[in-house]
CSV table of C-alpha atoms in Angstrom, one decimal:
chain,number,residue,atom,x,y,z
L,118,UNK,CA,-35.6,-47.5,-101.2
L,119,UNK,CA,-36.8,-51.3,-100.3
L,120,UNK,CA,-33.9,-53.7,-100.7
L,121,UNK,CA,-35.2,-56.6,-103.1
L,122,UNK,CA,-35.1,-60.1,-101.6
L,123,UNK,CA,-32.8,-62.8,-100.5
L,124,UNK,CA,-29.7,-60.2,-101.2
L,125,UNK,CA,-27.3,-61.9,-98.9
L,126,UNK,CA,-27.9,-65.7,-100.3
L,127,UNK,CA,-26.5,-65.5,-102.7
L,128,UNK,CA,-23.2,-63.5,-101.4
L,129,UNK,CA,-23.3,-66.7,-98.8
L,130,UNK,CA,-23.0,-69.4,-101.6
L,131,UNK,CA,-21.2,-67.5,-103.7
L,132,UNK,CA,-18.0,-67.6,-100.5
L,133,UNK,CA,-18.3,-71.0,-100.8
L,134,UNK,CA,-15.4,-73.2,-102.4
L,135,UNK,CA,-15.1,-77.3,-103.1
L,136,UNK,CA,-11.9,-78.2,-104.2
L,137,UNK,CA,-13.1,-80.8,-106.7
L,138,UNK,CA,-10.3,-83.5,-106.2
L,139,UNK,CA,-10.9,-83.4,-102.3
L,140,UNK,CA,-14.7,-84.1,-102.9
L,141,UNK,CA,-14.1,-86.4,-105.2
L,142,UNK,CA,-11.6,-88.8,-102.9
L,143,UNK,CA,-13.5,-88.3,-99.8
L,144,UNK,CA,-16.5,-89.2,-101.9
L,145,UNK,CA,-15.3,-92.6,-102.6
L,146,UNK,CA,-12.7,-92.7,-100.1
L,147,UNK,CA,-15.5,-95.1,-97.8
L,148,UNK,CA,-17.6,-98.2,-97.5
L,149,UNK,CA,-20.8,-97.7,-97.2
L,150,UNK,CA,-22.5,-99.1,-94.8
L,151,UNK,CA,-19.5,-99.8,-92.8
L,152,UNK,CA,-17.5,-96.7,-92.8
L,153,UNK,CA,-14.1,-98.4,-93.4
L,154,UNK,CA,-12.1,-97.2,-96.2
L,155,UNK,CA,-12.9,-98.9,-99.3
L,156,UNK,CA,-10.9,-101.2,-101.2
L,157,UNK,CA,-11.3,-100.4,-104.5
L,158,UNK,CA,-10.4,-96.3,-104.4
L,159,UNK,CA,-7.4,-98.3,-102.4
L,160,UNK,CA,-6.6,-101.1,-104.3
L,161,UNK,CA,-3.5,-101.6,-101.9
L,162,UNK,CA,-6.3,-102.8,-99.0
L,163,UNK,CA,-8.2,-104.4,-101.0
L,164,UNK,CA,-5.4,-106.5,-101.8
L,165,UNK,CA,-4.3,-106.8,-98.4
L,166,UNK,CA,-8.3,-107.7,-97.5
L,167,UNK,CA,-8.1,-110.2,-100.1
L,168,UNK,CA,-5.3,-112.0,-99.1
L,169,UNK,CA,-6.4,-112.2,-95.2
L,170,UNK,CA,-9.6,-114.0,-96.0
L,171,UNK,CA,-7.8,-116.4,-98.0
L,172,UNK,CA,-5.2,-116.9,-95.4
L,173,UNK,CA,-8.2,-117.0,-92.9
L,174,UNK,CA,-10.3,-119.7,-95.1
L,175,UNK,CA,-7.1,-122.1,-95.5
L,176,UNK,CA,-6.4,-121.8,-91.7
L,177,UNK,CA,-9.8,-123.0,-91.2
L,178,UNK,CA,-10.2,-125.6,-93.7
L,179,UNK,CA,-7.1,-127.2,-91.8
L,180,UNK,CA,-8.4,-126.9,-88.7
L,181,UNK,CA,-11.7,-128.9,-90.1
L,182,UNK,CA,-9.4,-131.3,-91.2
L,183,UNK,CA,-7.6,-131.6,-88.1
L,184,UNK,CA,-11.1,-132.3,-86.2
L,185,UNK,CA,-12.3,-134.4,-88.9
L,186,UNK,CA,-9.8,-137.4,-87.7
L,187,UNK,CA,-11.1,-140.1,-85.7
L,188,UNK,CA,-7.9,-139.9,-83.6
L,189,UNK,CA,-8.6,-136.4,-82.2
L,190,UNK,CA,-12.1,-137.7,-81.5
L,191,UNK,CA,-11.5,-139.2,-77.7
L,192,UNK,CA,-8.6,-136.1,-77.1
L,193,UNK,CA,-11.2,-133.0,-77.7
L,194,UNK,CA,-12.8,-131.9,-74.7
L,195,UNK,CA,-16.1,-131.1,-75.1
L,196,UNK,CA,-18.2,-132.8,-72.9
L,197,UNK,CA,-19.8,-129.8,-71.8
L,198,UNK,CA,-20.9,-129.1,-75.2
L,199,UNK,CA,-18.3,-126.0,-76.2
L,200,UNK,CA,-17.4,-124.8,-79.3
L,201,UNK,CA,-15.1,-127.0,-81.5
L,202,UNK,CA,-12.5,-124.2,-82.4
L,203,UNK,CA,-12.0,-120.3,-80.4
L,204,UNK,CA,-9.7,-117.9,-80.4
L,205,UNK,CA,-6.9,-116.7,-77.9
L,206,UNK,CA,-4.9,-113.7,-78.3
L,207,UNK,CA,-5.7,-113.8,-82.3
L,208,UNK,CA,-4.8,-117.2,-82.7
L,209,UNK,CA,-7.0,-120.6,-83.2
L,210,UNK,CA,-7.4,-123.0,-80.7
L,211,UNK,CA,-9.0,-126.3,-80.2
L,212,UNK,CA,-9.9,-127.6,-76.8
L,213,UNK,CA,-7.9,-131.2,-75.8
L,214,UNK,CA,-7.8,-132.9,-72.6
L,215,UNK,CA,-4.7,-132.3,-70.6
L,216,UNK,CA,-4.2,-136.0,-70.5
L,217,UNK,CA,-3.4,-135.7,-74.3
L,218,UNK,CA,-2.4,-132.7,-74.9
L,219,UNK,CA,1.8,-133.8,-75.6
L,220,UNK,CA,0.4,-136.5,-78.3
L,221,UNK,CA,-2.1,-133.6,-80.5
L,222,UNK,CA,1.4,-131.1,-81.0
L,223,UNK,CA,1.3,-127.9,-80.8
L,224,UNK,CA,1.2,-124.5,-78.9
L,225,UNK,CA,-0.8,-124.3,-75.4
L,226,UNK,CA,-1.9,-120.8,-75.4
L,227,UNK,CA,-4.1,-121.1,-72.2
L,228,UNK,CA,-6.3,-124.0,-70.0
L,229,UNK,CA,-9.4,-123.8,-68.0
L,230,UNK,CA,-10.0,-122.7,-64.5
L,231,UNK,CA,-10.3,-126.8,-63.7
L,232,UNK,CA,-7.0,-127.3,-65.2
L,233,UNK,CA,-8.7,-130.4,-67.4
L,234,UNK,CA,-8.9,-128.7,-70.5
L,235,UNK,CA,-6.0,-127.2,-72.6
L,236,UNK,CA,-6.5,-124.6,-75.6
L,237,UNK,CA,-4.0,-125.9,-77.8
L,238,UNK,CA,-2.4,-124.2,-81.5
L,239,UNK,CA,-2.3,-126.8,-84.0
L,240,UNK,CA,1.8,-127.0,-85.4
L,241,UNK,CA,0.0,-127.3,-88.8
L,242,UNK,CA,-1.8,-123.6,-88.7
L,243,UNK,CA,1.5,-122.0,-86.4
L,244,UNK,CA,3.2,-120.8,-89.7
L,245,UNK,CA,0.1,-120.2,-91.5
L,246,UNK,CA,-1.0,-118.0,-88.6
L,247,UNK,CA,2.1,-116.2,-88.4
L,248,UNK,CA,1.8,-114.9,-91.3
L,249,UNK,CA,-1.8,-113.8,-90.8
L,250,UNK,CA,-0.7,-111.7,-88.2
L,251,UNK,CA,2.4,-110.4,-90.1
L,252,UNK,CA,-0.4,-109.7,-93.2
L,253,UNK,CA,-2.7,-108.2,-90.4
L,254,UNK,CA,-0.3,-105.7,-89.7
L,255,UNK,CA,1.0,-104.4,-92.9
L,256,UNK,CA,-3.1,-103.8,-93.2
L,257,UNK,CA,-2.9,-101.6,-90.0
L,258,UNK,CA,-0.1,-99.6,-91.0
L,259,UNK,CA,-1.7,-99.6,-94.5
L,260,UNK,CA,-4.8,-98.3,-93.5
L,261,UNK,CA,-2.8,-95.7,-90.5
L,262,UNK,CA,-1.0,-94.2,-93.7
L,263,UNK,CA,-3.7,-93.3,-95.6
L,264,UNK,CA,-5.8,-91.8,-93.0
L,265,UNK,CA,-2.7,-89.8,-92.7
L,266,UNK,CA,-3.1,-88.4,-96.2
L,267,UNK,CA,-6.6,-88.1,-96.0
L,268,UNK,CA,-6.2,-86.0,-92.4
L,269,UNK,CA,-3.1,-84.4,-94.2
L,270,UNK,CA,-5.3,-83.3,-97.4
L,271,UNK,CA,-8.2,-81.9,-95.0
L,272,UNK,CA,-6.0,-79.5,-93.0
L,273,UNK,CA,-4.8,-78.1,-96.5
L,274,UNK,CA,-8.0,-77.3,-97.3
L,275,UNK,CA,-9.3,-76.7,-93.7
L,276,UNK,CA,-10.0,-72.4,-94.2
L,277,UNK,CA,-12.3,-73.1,-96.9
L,278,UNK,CA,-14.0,-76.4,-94.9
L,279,UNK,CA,-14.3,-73.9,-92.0
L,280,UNK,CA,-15.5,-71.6,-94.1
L,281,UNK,CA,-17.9,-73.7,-95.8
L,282,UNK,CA,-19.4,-75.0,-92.4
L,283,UNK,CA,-20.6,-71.6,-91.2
L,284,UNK,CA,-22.0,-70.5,-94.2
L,285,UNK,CA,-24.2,-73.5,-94.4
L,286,UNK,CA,-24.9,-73.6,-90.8
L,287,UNK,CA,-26.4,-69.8,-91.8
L,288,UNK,CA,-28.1,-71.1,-94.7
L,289,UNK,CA,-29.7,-74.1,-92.7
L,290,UNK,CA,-30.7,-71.4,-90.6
L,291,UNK,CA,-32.6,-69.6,-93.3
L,292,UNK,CA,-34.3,-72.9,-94.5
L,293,UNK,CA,-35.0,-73.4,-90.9
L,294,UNK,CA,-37.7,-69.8,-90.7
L,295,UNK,CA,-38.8,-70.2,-93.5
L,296,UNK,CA,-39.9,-74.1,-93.0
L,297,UNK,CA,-41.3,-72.3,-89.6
L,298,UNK,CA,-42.8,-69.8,-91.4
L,299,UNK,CA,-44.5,-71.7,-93.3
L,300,UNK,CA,-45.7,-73.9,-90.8
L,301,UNK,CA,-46.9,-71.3,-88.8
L,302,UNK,CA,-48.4,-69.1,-91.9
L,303,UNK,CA,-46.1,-66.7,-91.7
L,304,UNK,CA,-45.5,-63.8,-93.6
L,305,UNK,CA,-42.2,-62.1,-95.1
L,306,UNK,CA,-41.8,-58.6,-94.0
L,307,UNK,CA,-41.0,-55.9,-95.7
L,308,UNK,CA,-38.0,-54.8,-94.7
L,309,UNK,CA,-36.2,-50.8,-95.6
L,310,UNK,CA,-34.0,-48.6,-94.5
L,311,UNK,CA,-36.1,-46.2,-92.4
L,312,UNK,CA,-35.5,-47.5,-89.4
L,313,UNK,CA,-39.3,-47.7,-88.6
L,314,UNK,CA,-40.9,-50.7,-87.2
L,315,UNK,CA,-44.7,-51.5,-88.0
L,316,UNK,CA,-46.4,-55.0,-87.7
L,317,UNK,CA,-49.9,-55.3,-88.0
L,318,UNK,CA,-51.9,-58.7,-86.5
L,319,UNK,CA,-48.6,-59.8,-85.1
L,320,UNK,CA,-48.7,-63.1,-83.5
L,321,UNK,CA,-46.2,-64.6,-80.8
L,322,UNK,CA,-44.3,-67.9,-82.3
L,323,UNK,CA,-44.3,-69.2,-79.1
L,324,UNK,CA,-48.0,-69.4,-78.7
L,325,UNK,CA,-48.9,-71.0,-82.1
L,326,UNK,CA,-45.9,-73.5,-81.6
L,327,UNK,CA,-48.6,-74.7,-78.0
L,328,UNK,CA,-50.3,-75.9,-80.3
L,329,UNK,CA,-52.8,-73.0,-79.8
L,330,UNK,CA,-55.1,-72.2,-83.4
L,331,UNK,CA,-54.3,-68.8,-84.9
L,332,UNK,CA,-57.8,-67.8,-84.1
L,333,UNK,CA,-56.8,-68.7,-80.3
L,334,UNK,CA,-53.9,-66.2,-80.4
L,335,UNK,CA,-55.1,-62.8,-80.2
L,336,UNK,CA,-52.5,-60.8,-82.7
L,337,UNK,CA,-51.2,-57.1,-81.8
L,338,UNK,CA,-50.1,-54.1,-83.9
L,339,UNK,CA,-47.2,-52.8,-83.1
């Protein structure tokens, strides 16, 4: 009265459950490549993403413009050989010589440790930048309320995920012997109900996985 093969795999898949619309979102729900959630399953960031590297790309081009004046040529402070622009506390800054820095107009957001150099807000990017930041975080609380839903729609399902992950951590367990098996030229016992053990030839695991030949391992009948 031999049982006949692989009985249990199929009972294990068979528990198994995918609620379609959950793999389906979660399937699209990211970027790949960089994880984040993607734009086009939520069109609301991507039009929020949109809109911030415009904002960003104007900002800039005034910025350039700014520079580009030979009157701001003597004020900058670069003599060191710094960067043109950086940023402070999420806004843009240019680098002007304290001497000038009432006649460039704008906000001094910080100075270096020599007190000779101010890092000074343009006025013409201080609206534009506001807004930026005000578009910045309607992305952030975008973004927070959709992981919300996401989070929300996996604890609804979370039994059959649970359920799920430890009937494929058993089958990866299965795949794993007989990948082992293989590798080691294993064979499948025959298993009844007897209760009666009875290899013949058998060989430790252990040994062969040394790196020891199968003619180096001297098999036993047990």
């Amino acid at each position: 009265n031999k049982l006949p093969p692989f009985v249990e795999l199929p009972k294990l898949v068979q528990s198994m459950h995918v609620d379609d619309e959950l793999l389906r979102i979660l399937s699209n729900a990211f970027e790949e490549g960089t994880g984040r959630l993607d734009g086009t399953t939520f069109p609301s960031l991507g039009r929020l993403r949109a809109s911030i590297r415009f904002m960003k790309r104007d900002i800039l081009e005034t910025v350039d413009s700014i520079l580009a004046k030979p009157s701001m040529r003597d004020k900058l402070a670069v003599e060191s050989g710094g960067a043109l622009t950086m940023e402070i506390n999420g806004r843009l800054v240019i680098p002007i010589q304290r001497k000038y820095q009432m006649s460039v107009g704008g906000i001094v957001h910080d100075a270096s440790r020599s007190g000779k150099t101010c890092y000074v807000e343009p006025t013409e990017i201080t609206g534009p930048t506001n807004e930026l930041r005000r578009v910045e975080a309607e992305l952030r609380s975008e973004e927070s309320r959709i992981w919300r839903e996401l989070t929300e729609m996996i604890d609804k399902h979370r039994p059959s995920i649970e359920r799920n992950v430890a009937c494929l951590g058993q089958l990866d367990v299965v795949l794993a012997r007989a990948k082992l098996g293989r590798r080691l030229s294993g064979v499948i016992p025959n298993v009844g109900t007897e209760g009666v053990v009875h290899v013949c030839d058998a060989k430790h695991p252990v040994l062969l996985l040394r790196g020891l030949g199968k003619d180096a391992v001297v098999g036993s009948d047990v």
